[in-house]
Tab-separated table of C-alpha atoms and ligand atoms in Angstrom:
chain	number	residue	atom	x	y	z
A	967	MET	CA	94.126	71.994	103.114
A	968	LEU	CA	94.451	74.641	105.871
A	969	PHE	CA	94.341	72.323	108.873
A	970	ALA	CA	96.619	69.105	108.995
A	971	PHE	CA	94.419	67.779	111.903
A	972	ASP	CA	90.683	67.514	112.340
A	973	ASP	CA	88.858	68.638	115.557
A	974	ALA	CA	89.040	65.145	117.157
A	975	GLN	CA	92.772	64.910	116.525
A	976	CYS	CA	93.366	68.540	117.886
A	977	ARG	CA	91.508	67.522	121.053
A	978	SER	CA	93.545	64.411	121.596
A	979	LEU	CA	96.708	66.282	120.853
A	980	VAL	CA	96.048	68.861	123.624
A	981	GLU	CA	94.884	65.996	125.919
A	982	ALA	CA	98.307	64.365	125.664
A	983	HIS	CA	100.541	67.391	125.284
A	984	GLY	CA	98.762	70.424	126.811
A	985	THR	CA	98.481	73.917	125.340
A	986	PRO	CA	99.872	75.927	123.777
A	987	CYS	CA	101.496	73.410	121.424
A	988	PHE	CA	102.677	72.893	117.833
A	989	ALA	CA	101.946	69.624	116.092
A	990	TYR	CA	103.181	68.531	112.751
A	991	SER	CA	101.648	65.739	110.720
A	992	GLY	CA	104.048	63.219	109.113
A	993	VAL	CA	101.355	62.022	106.763
A	994	VAL	CA	100.759	65.571	105.461
A	995	ALA	CA	104.522	66.320	105.128
A	996	LYS	CA	105.247	63.192	103.174
A	997	ALA	CA	102.170	63.624	100.989
A	998	GLY	CA	103.313	67.141	100.111
A	999	PHE	CA	106.837	66.083	99.316
A	1000	ARG	CA	105.760	63.126	97.174
A	1001	ALA	CA	103.293	65.334	95.244
A	1002	LEU	CA	105.983	67.831	94.510
A	1003	ARG	CA	108.544	65.098	93.484
A	1004	ALA	CA	106.000	63.402	91.170
A	1005	ALA	CA	105.084	66.745	89.522
A	1006	ILE	CA	108.669	67.883	88.484
A	1007	PRO	CA	111.206	66.285	86.084
A	1008	ASP	CA	113.863	63.986	87.626
A	1009	ARG	CA	116.552	66.555	86.717
A	1010	VAL	CA	115.188	68.819	89.307
A	1011	ARG	CA	116.473	68.334	92.919
A	1012	ILE	CA	114.514	69.208	95.878
A	1013	ALA	CA	116.502	70.884	98.670
A	1014	TYR	CA	114.304	71.446	101.593
A	1015	ALA	CA	114.928	74.964	103.250
A	1016	VAL	CA	115.589	74.110	106.849
A	1017	LYS	CA	114.858	77.598	107.923
A	1018	ALA	CA	111.122	77.008	107.328
A	1019	ASN	CA	111.096	74.432	110.179
A	1020	PRO	CA	114.154	72.603	111.516
A	1021	HIS	CA	112.390	70.075	113.715
A	1022	ALA	CA	114.458	66.932	113.745
A	1023	ASP	CA	111.580	64.582	112.833
A	1024	LEU	CA	110.459	66.748	109.850
A	1025	LEU	CA	114.117	66.767	108.504
A	1026	LYS	CA	114.304	62.978	108.891
A	1027	CYS	CA	111.028	62.542	107.179
A	1028	PHE	CA	112.156	64.582	104.137
A	1029	ALA	CA	115.713	62.882	104.134
A	1030	SER	CA	114.013	59.463	104.010
A	1031	LEU	CA	112.179	60.673	100.861
A	1032	GLY	CA	115.520	61.666	99.236
A	1033	ALA	CA	115.442	65.469	100.059
A	1034	SER	CA	118.681	67.502	99.875
A	1035	PHE	CA	118.894	70.479	102.399
A	1036	ASP	CA	119.418	74.198	102.007
A	1037	CYS	CA	121.002	75.470	105.186
A	1038	ALA	CA	121.618	79.171	106.398
A	1039	SER	CA	123.669	78.979	109.506
A	1040	ILE	CA	125.989	76.622	111.420
A	1041	GLY	CA	123.086	75.569	113.665
A	1042	GLU	CA	121.206	74.381	110.539
A	1043	LEU	CA	124.380	72.736	109.063
A	1044	GLU	CA	124.647	70.734	112.352
A	1045	ARG	CA	121.018	69.721	112.389
A	1046	VAL	CA	121.535	68.388	108.830
A	1047	GLU	CA	124.868	66.722	109.775
A	1048	ALA	CA	122.959	64.697	112.547
A	1049	LEU	CA	120.943	63.000	109.686
A	1050	GLY	CA	124.127	61.404	108.467
A	1051	LEU	CA	123.587	62.042	104.833
A	1052	PRO	CA	126.093	61.330	102.121
A	1053	ALA	CA	128.209	64.386	100.930
A	1054	GLY	CA	126.608	66.481	98.222
A	1055	ARG	CA	123.041	66.711	99.613
A	1056	THR	CA	123.564	69.953	101.443
A	1057	PHE	CA	123.649	73.617	100.364
A	1058	PHE	CA	124.696	76.726	102.389
A	1059	ALA	CA	123.255	80.095	101.579
A	1060	GLY	CA	123.052	83.332	103.578
A	1061	PRO	CA	124.330	86.984	103.443
A	1062	GLY	CA	126.395	86.954	106.559
A	1063	LYS	CA	128.304	83.607	106.604
A	1064	ARG	CA	131.060	83.724	109.223
A	1065	VAL	CA	134.479	82.002	108.670
A	1066	ALA	CA	133.653	79.245	111.241
A	1067	GLU	CA	130.424	78.495	109.294
A	1068	LEU	CA	132.246	78.331	106.034
A	1069	ARG	CA	134.806	75.932	107.564
A	1070	LYS	CA	132.122	73.666	108.849
A	1071	ALA	CA	130.356	73.661	105.361
A	1072	LEU	CA	133.716	72.789	103.619
A	1073	GLU	CA	134.211	70.021	106.289
A	1074	MET	CA	130.821	68.627	105.599
A	1075	GLY	CA	131.291	68.718	101.768
A	1076	VAL	CA	128.435	71.367	101.442
A	1077	ARG	CA	128.098	73.301	98.324
A	1078	VAL	CA	128.071	77.039	99.215
A	1079	GLN	CA	126.088	79.664	97.579
A	1080	ALA	CA	128.656	82.455	97.524
A	1081	GLU	CA	126.924	85.914	98.110
A	1082	GLY	CA	129.867	88.068	97.336
A	1083	PHE	CA	133.578	88.177	96.888
A	1084	GLU	CA	134.178	87.795	100.545
A	1085	ASP	CA	132.607	84.371	100.559
A	1086	LEU	CA	134.800	83.407	97.581
A	1087	ALA	CA	137.979	84.663	99.160
A	1088	ARG	CA	137.259	83.081	102.453
A	1089	ILE	CA	136.584	79.794	100.968
A	1090	ASP	CA	139.645	80.072	98.866
A	1091	ALA	CA	141.690	80.607	101.986
A	1092	LEU	CA	140.154	77.633	103.833
A	1093	ALA	CA	140.282	75.323	100.766
A	1094	THR	CA	143.159	72.864	100.114
A	1095	ARG	CA	141.838	71.609	96.774
A	1096	GLU	CA	139.710	72.831	93.943
A	1097	THR	CA	136.370	73.729	95.565
A	1098	ALA	CA	133.047	74.204	93.458
A	1099	VAL	CA	130.727	76.930	94.598
A	1100	ASN	CA	127.579	78.464	93.238
A	1101	LEU	CA	127.229	82.154	92.868
A	1102	ARG	CA	124.209	83.805	94.223
A	1103	VAL	CA	123.120	86.728	91.982
A	1104	HIS	CA	120.541	89.414	92.971
A	1105	PRO	CA	118.869	89.948	89.452
A	1106	ALA	CA	118.115	93.213	87.813
A	1107	PHE	CA	114.648	91.940	86.765
A	1108	ASP	CA	111.548	92.895	88.741
A	1109	ILE	CA	110.925	90.613	91.720
A	1110	ASP	CA	107.294	90.405	92.263
A	1111	GLU	CA	106.524	89.392	95.821
A	1112	GLY	CA	103.584	89.818	98.003
A	1113	ASN	CA	105.206	89.962	101.419
A	1114	ARG	CA	108.516	91.485	102.513
A	1115	ILE	CA	110.802	88.270	102.445
A	1116	ILE	CA	113.398	88.996	99.656
A	1117	GLY	CA	112.778	92.757	99.714
A	1118	GLY	CA	112.003	93.250	96.026
A	1119	SER	CA	114.396	94.192	93.286
A	1120	GLY	CA	115.938	97.275	94.908
A	1121	PRO	CA	119.059	97.283	97.117
A	1122	SER	CA	119.491	93.951	98.813
A	1123	ALA	CA	121.830	92.288	101.223
A	1124	PHE	CA	121.489	88.939	99.266
A	1125	GLY	CA	123.805	87.850	96.461
A	1126	VAL	CA	125.817	89.767	94.044
A	1127	ASP	CA	123.939	92.498	92.067
A	1128	GLU	CA	123.649	91.282	88.623
A	1129	GLU	CA	125.506	94.392	87.146
A	1130	ASP	CA	128.429	93.649	89.392
A	1131	VAL	CA	128.900	90.060	88.306
A	1132	PRO	CA	131.435	90.792	85.554
A	1133	ALA	CA	133.861	92.563	87.929
A	1134	LEU	CA	133.440	89.947	90.446
A	1135	LEU	CA	134.186	87.095	87.941
A	1136	GLU	CA	137.340	88.817	86.873
A	1137	LYS	CA	138.550	88.916	90.580
A	1138	ALA	CA	137.408	85.371	91.198
A	1139	ALA	CA	139.389	83.935	88.207
A	1140	ARG	CA	142.531	84.849	90.172
A	1141	LEU	CA	141.592	82.669	93.196
A	1142	ALA	CA	143.561	79.445	93.572
A	1143	HIS	CA	140.831	76.951	94.517
A	1144	VAL	CA	137.368	78.245	94.041
A	1145	ARG	CA	135.626	77.516	90.997
A	1146	ILE	CA	132.109	78.892	90.105
A	1147	LYS	CA	130.114	75.950	88.891
A	1148	GLY	CA	126.566	76.991	89.749
A	1149	LEU	CA	124.154	79.943	89.765
A	1150	HIS	CA	121.608	80.707	92.581
A	1151	VAL	CA	118.847	83.201	92.142
A	1152	PHE	CA	116.014	83.298	94.545
A	1153	ALA	CA	113.398	85.693	93.216
A	1154	ALA	CA	109.879	84.388	94.433
A	1155	SER	CA	107.958	84.333	97.740
A	1156	ASN	CA	104.950	82.582	98.700
A	1157	GLN	CA	103.905	82.344	95.121
A	1158	ARG	CA	100.869	80.208	94.325
A	1159	ASP	CA	100.493	81.216	90.734
A	1160	ALA	CA	102.245	78.526	88.602
A	1161	ALA	CA	102.379	80.924	85.498
A	1162	LYS	CA	104.141	83.648	87.619
A	1163	LEU	CA	106.650	81.006	88.907
A	1164	LYS	CA	107.338	79.917	85.275
A	1165	ALA	CA	107.973	83.486	84.370
A	1166	ILE	CA	110.336	84.062	87.259
A	1167	HIS	CA	112.285	80.827	86.745
A	1168	GLY	CA	112.389	81.552	83.034
A	1169	ALA	CA	113.923	84.881	83.726
A	1170	VAL	CA	116.539	83.213	85.973
A	1171	LEU	CA	117.375	80.760	83.252
A	1172	ASP	CA	117.656	83.614	80.630
A	1173	LEU	CA	120.117	85.237	83.110
A	1174	ALA	CA	122.065	81.959	83.401
A	1175	LYS	CA	122.192	81.851	79.535
A	1176	ARG	CA	123.524	85.390	79.331
A	1177	LEU	CA	126.226	84.627	81.923
A	1178	HIS	CA	127.053	81.351	80.199
A	1179	GLU	CA	127.446	83.038	76.879
A	1180	ALA	CA	129.273	86.171	78.004
A	1181	HIS	CA	131.631	84.491	80.523
A	1182	GLY	CA	131.780	80.824	79.491
A	1183	LEU	CA	130.382	79.727	82.773
A	1184	ALA	CA	129.481	76.077	82.377
A	1185	PHE	CA	126.779	75.651	85.172
A	1186	GLU	CA	126.435	72.181	86.801
A	1187	GLN	CA	123.595	73.547	88.822
A	1188	ILE	CA	121.156	76.263	88.582
A	1189	ASP	CA	119.400	76.838	91.940
A	1190	LEU	CA	116.027	78.581	91.667
A	1191	GLY	CA	115.617	79.116	95.552
A	1192	GLY	CA	112.271	78.712	97.245
A	1193	GLY	CA	109.081	80.619	97.042
A	1194	LEU	CA	106.555	77.896	96.138
A	1195	GLY	CA	103.342	79.358	97.890
A	1196	VAL	CA	100.788	77.814	100.189
A	1197	SER	CA	97.216	78.833	101.015
A	1198	TYR	CA	96.597	80.777	104.226
A	1199	ALA	CA	92.913	81.325	103.624
A	1200	PRO	CA	90.053	79.241	102.152
A	1201	GLU	CA	89.680	81.440	99.123
A	1202	GLU	CA	93.405	81.193	98.232
A	1203	ALA	CA	93.605	78.464	95.583
A	1204	PRO	CA	96.682	76.192	96.096
A	1205	LEU	CA	99.588	76.030	93.701
A	1206	ASP	CA	98.633	73.772	90.785
A	1207	LEU	CA	101.539	71.241	90.909
A	1208	ALA	CA	100.757	69.766	87.438
A	1209	VAL	CA	100.922	73.249	85.725
A	1210	PHE	CA	103.993	74.119	87.822
A	1211	GLY	CA	105.768	70.883	86.767
A	1212	GLN	CA	104.877	71.318	83.150
A	1213	GLY	CA	106.272	74.775	83.341
A	1214	VAL	CA	109.625	73.542	84.673
A	1215	SER	CA	109.714	70.873	81.875
A	1216	ASP	CA	109.051	73.574	79.251
A	1217	LEU	CA	111.901	75.730	80.589
A	1218	LEU	CA	114.321	72.842	80.505
A	1219	ALA	CA	113.348	72.182	76.986
A	1220	ARG	CA	113.695	75.886	76.060
A	1221	HIS	CA	117.100	75.963	77.616
A	1222	ALA	CA	118.620	72.925	75.839
A	1223	TRP	CA	122.132	74.543	76.269
A	1224	PHE	CA	121.970	73.779	80.057
A	1225	LYS	CA	122.961	70.149	80.711
A	1226	GLY	CA	123.111	70.333	84.515
A	1227	GLU	CA	120.651	69.947	87.247
A	1228	LEU	CA	117.991	72.373	88.546
A	1229	ILE	CA	117.529	72.855	92.212
A	1230	LEU	CA	114.398	74.062	94.121
A	1231	GLU	CA	114.654	75.027	97.758
A	1232	PRO	CA	111.048	75.013	98.900
A	1233	GLY	CA	110.592	75.646	102.672
A	1234	ARG	CA	107.096	76.991	103.218
A	1235	PHE	CA	105.547	74.692	100.553
A	1236	LEU	CA	106.952	71.472	102.259
A	1237	ALA	CA	106.657	72.453	105.933
A	1238	GLY	CA	103.625	74.777	106.161
A	1239	PRO	CA	100.691	72.615	105.482
A	1240	CYS	CA	101.652	69.893	107.947
A	1241	GLY	CA	101.701	72.129	110.991
A	1242	VAL	CA	98.977	73.403	113.495
A	1243	TYR	CA	99.382	75.703	116.464
A	1244	LEU	CA	96.996	75.048	119.280
A	1245	ALA	CA	96.233	77.560	121.969
A	1246	ARG	CA	93.393	78.230	124.328
A	1247	VAL	CA	91.366	81.517	124.997
A	1248	VAL	CA	92.452	82.750	128.471
A	1249	ARG	CA	89.805	85.517	128.609
A	1250	LEU	CA	87.645	87.736	126.586
A	1251	LYS	CA	87.528	91.568	126.905
A	1252	GLU	CA	85.495	94.251	125.233
A	1253	SER	CA	87.378	97.550	125.082
A	1254	ARG	CA	85.812	100.559	123.605
A	1255	GLY	CA	83.892	98.651	120.986
A	1256	THR	CA	86.544	96.004	120.153
A	1257	ARG	CA	86.251	92.435	121.291
A	1258	PHE	CA	89.566	91.002	122.363
A	1259	ALA	CA	90.208	87.179	122.764
A	1260	ILE	CA	93.389	87.059	124.795
A	1261	LEU	CA	95.110	83.713	124.085
A	1262	GLU	CA	97.756	81.531	125.832
A	1263	GLY	CA	100.337	82.414	123.094
A	1264	GLY	CA	100.991	85.250	120.782
A	1265	ILE	CA	103.828	86.726	118.762
A	1266	ASN	CA	106.267	84.750	121.089
A	1267	HIS	CA	105.095	81.693	119.160
A	1268	LEU	CA	103.819	83.082	115.940
A	1269	ILE	CA	105.506	86.245	114.873
A	1270	ARG	CA	104.826	85.972	111.205
A	1271	PRO	CA	101.579	87.943	111.182
A	1272	LEU	CA	103.372	90.857	112.671
A	1273	LEU	CA	106.207	90.791	110.355
A	1274	THR	CA	104.445	90.238	107.202
A	1275	GLY	CA	100.917	91.454	107.887
A	1276	GLN	CA	99.587	87.972	106.837
A	1277	PRO	CA	97.653	85.991	109.510
A	1278	PHE	CA	97.473	82.303	109.828
A	1279	PRO	CA	94.052	80.814	109.241
A	1280	VAL	CA	92.131	79.935	112.489
A	1281	LYS	CA	89.306	77.862	113.596
A	1282	VAL	CA	87.596	77.016	116.999
A	1283	VAL	CA	87.962	73.462	117.755
A	1284	GLY	CA	84.505	71.900	118.123
A	1285	LYS	CA	82.461	75.020	117.204
A	1286	ASP	CA	80.875	75.151	113.905
A	1287	ALA	CA	80.106	78.743	112.762
A	1288	VAL	CA	76.725	77.708	111.285
A	1289	LYS	CA	75.621	75.689	114.296
A	1290	ALA	CA	76.848	78.481	116.613
A	1291	GLY	CA	74.499	80.974	114.858
A	1292	GLY	CA	77.282	82.840	112.800
A	1293	THR	CA	80.479	84.563	113.618
A	1294	VAL	CA	81.498	87.876	115.461
A	1295	PRO	CA	84.686	89.945	115.090
A	1296	TYR	CA	87.495	89.209	117.405
A	1297	THR	CA	90.972	90.782	117.835
A	1298	LEU	CA	93.362	87.895	118.701
A	1299	ALA	CA	95.869	89.097	121.326
A	1300	GLY	CA	98.549	87.179	123.026
A	1301	PRO	CA	99.728	87.398	126.664
A	1302	LEU	CA	102.656	89.681	126.164
A	1303	CYS	CA	102.894	93.140	127.560
A	1304	THR	CA	102.917	94.883	124.135
A	1305	SER	CA	100.257	96.021	121.941
A	1306	LEU	CA	102.224	94.461	119.115
A	1307	ASP	CA	101.121	91.110	120.414
A	1308	ARG	CA	98.265	90.425	117.848
A	1309	LEU	CA	97.633	87.278	115.839
A	1310	GLY	CA	94.887	88.803	113.545
A	1311	GLU	CA	91.509	90.332	113.350
A	1312	VAL	CA	89.164	87.467	112.512
A	1313	ARG	CA	85.384	86.445	112.563
A	1314	LEU	CA	84.841	83.434	114.676
A	1315	PRO	CA	81.805	81.774	116.411
A	1316	GLU	CA	81.103	83.320	119.835
A	1317	LEU	CA	84.050	82.452	122.071
A	1318	ALA	CA	84.325	81.428	125.717
A	1319	ALA	CA	87.367	81.268	128.053
A	1320	GLY	CA	88.884	77.786	127.680
A	1321	ASP	CA	87.886	77.431	123.931
A	1322	LEU	CA	90.631	75.799	121.852
A	1323	LEU	CA	91.833	77.739	118.788
A	1324	ALA	CA	93.742	75.845	116.057
A	1325	PHE	CA	96.002	77.939	113.629
A	1326	GLY	CA	96.605	76.079	110.373
A	1327	THR	CA	99.424	76.130	107.786
A	1328	ALA	CA	101.699	76.689	110.775
A	1329	GLY	CA	104.310	74.221	110.012
A	1330	ALA	CA	106.595	76.797	108.184
A	1331	TYR	CA	107.879	80.053	109.813
A	1332	GLY	CA	106.025	79.278	113.012
A	1333	LEU	CA	107.734	78.668	116.327
A	1334	ASN	CA	111.150	78.817	114.709
A	1335	GLU	CA	110.489	82.259	113.302
A	1336	GLY	CA	110.839	83.627	116.820
A	1337	MET	CA	113.852	85.678	116.293
A	1338	THR	CA	116.336	83.759	118.640
A	1339	HIS	CA	115.290	80.546	116.988
A	1340	PHE	CA	115.166	81.807	113.482
A	1341	LEU	CA	117.710	80.028	111.259
A	1342	SER	CA	119.175	78.121	114.180
A	1343	HIS	CA	121.792	80.837	114.855
A	1344	PRO	CA	123.494	80.298	118.154
A	1345	VAL	CA	121.871	82.287	121.037
A	1346	PRO	CA	124.258	85.033	122.323
A	1347	PRO	CA	125.365	84.689	125.818
A	1348	GLU	CA	124.252	87.322	128.381
A	1349	VAL	CA	127.075	88.515	130.548
A	1350	TRP	CA	126.580	90.087	134.053
A	1351	VAL	CA	129.477	92.499	134.811
A	1352	ALA	CA	129.176	93.177	138.523
A	1353	GLY	CA	131.947	95.821	139.016
B	2210	PLP	C1	118.261	80.870	100.134
B	2210	PLP	C2	116.752	80.492	100.483
B	2210	PLP	N1	116.298	79.441	99.951
B	2210	PLP	C3	114.984	78.971	100.170
B	2210	PLP	C4	114.198	79.732	101.010
B	2210	PLP	C5	112.902	79.135	101.270
B	2210	PLP	O1	111.871	79.972	100.798
B	2210	PLP	P1	110.244	79.494	100.841
B	2210	PLP	O2	110.049	79.139	102.339
B	2210	PLP	O3	109.551	80.723	100.467
B	2210	PLP	O4	110.137	78.318	99.904
B	2210	PLP	C6	114.643	80.966	101.535
B	2210	PLP	C7	113.755	81.747	102.379
B	2210	PLP	O5	114.067	82.736	102.924
B	2210	PLP	C8	116.054	81.326	101.206
B	2210	PLP	O6	116.457	82.479	101.742
């Protein structure tokens, strides 16, 4: 489903809240979580990746369904802290964790995904007792992703390169408090092919087995990261949850040596489908053969198309393409003074100023991907120096 709300619902949302606005459907969010939960074995924990959408009601919704949470900044940790969850339901990953953030994570009883020796040493210095951490590894196997999220299998800011793990473990063994009890490998992005997910997750479990055998690491947890895909166009078949769930069960059966729990950190899959972005056409302009529809909002609200080249699906509320006599091409532009402000090149029924557009699957990496919002990092102060 590309649009969480039908045309009548979109109209009443904008009557009540004006435009532009984002709306999230609790019904769709819950249904998505429950469907994933039902498809995978009980030994798999779902830790919602807060970065996809940190809206307080969405977090409460997933918390009420038993979700754990994957955080990536002190801002996200604070948002999850506000949920009042018992310890042990939160994780903290990210390549640039500051000491204040690690301190906060330890105070909250959060399991940290260490991305290098610095994380381990800093946690060791902060900890007063034995502290379990997971090690995030950037694998040597090929990372097959369509859009530039992880950055493929080349050089990476994320995790410890697989080939550097033995040296790191040697150094880590000398730390007083830190104990590596889990593995984290995130090697998929917006993947809707259940067979490919099985292959990626299988490769992660094979890597875990090699580390277990070579270094005696007894993993309590293996975290497979996020990457479950959603549809952004009618022709994109959704992820088949039954096949995905069967794949995970098969892998657990194949890796009988592993007695711990698997963790999935879906962000896009859980948050994407529940959200719609609503904006009106301000004016139309034809320029040298290109028809522009200039909207109330652009990359200030939806930057993802610019970053990844992948547009959000869009419909004109109350205008059916067939009844309108077909579609015409439009370049969707925002109101910003930059030619980067484009939301896509689309075919839509003939538009008029004031028409309401609905962008679907906009619940994940929508408003919060605007760069000062992304990952809920603190906004830097701006300092005026007069003299
Ligand atoms: C560590 C980690 N976990 C989970 C996710 C969520 O990924 P997705 O939204 O593709 O499921 C991300 C996304 O960047 C991530 O960095």
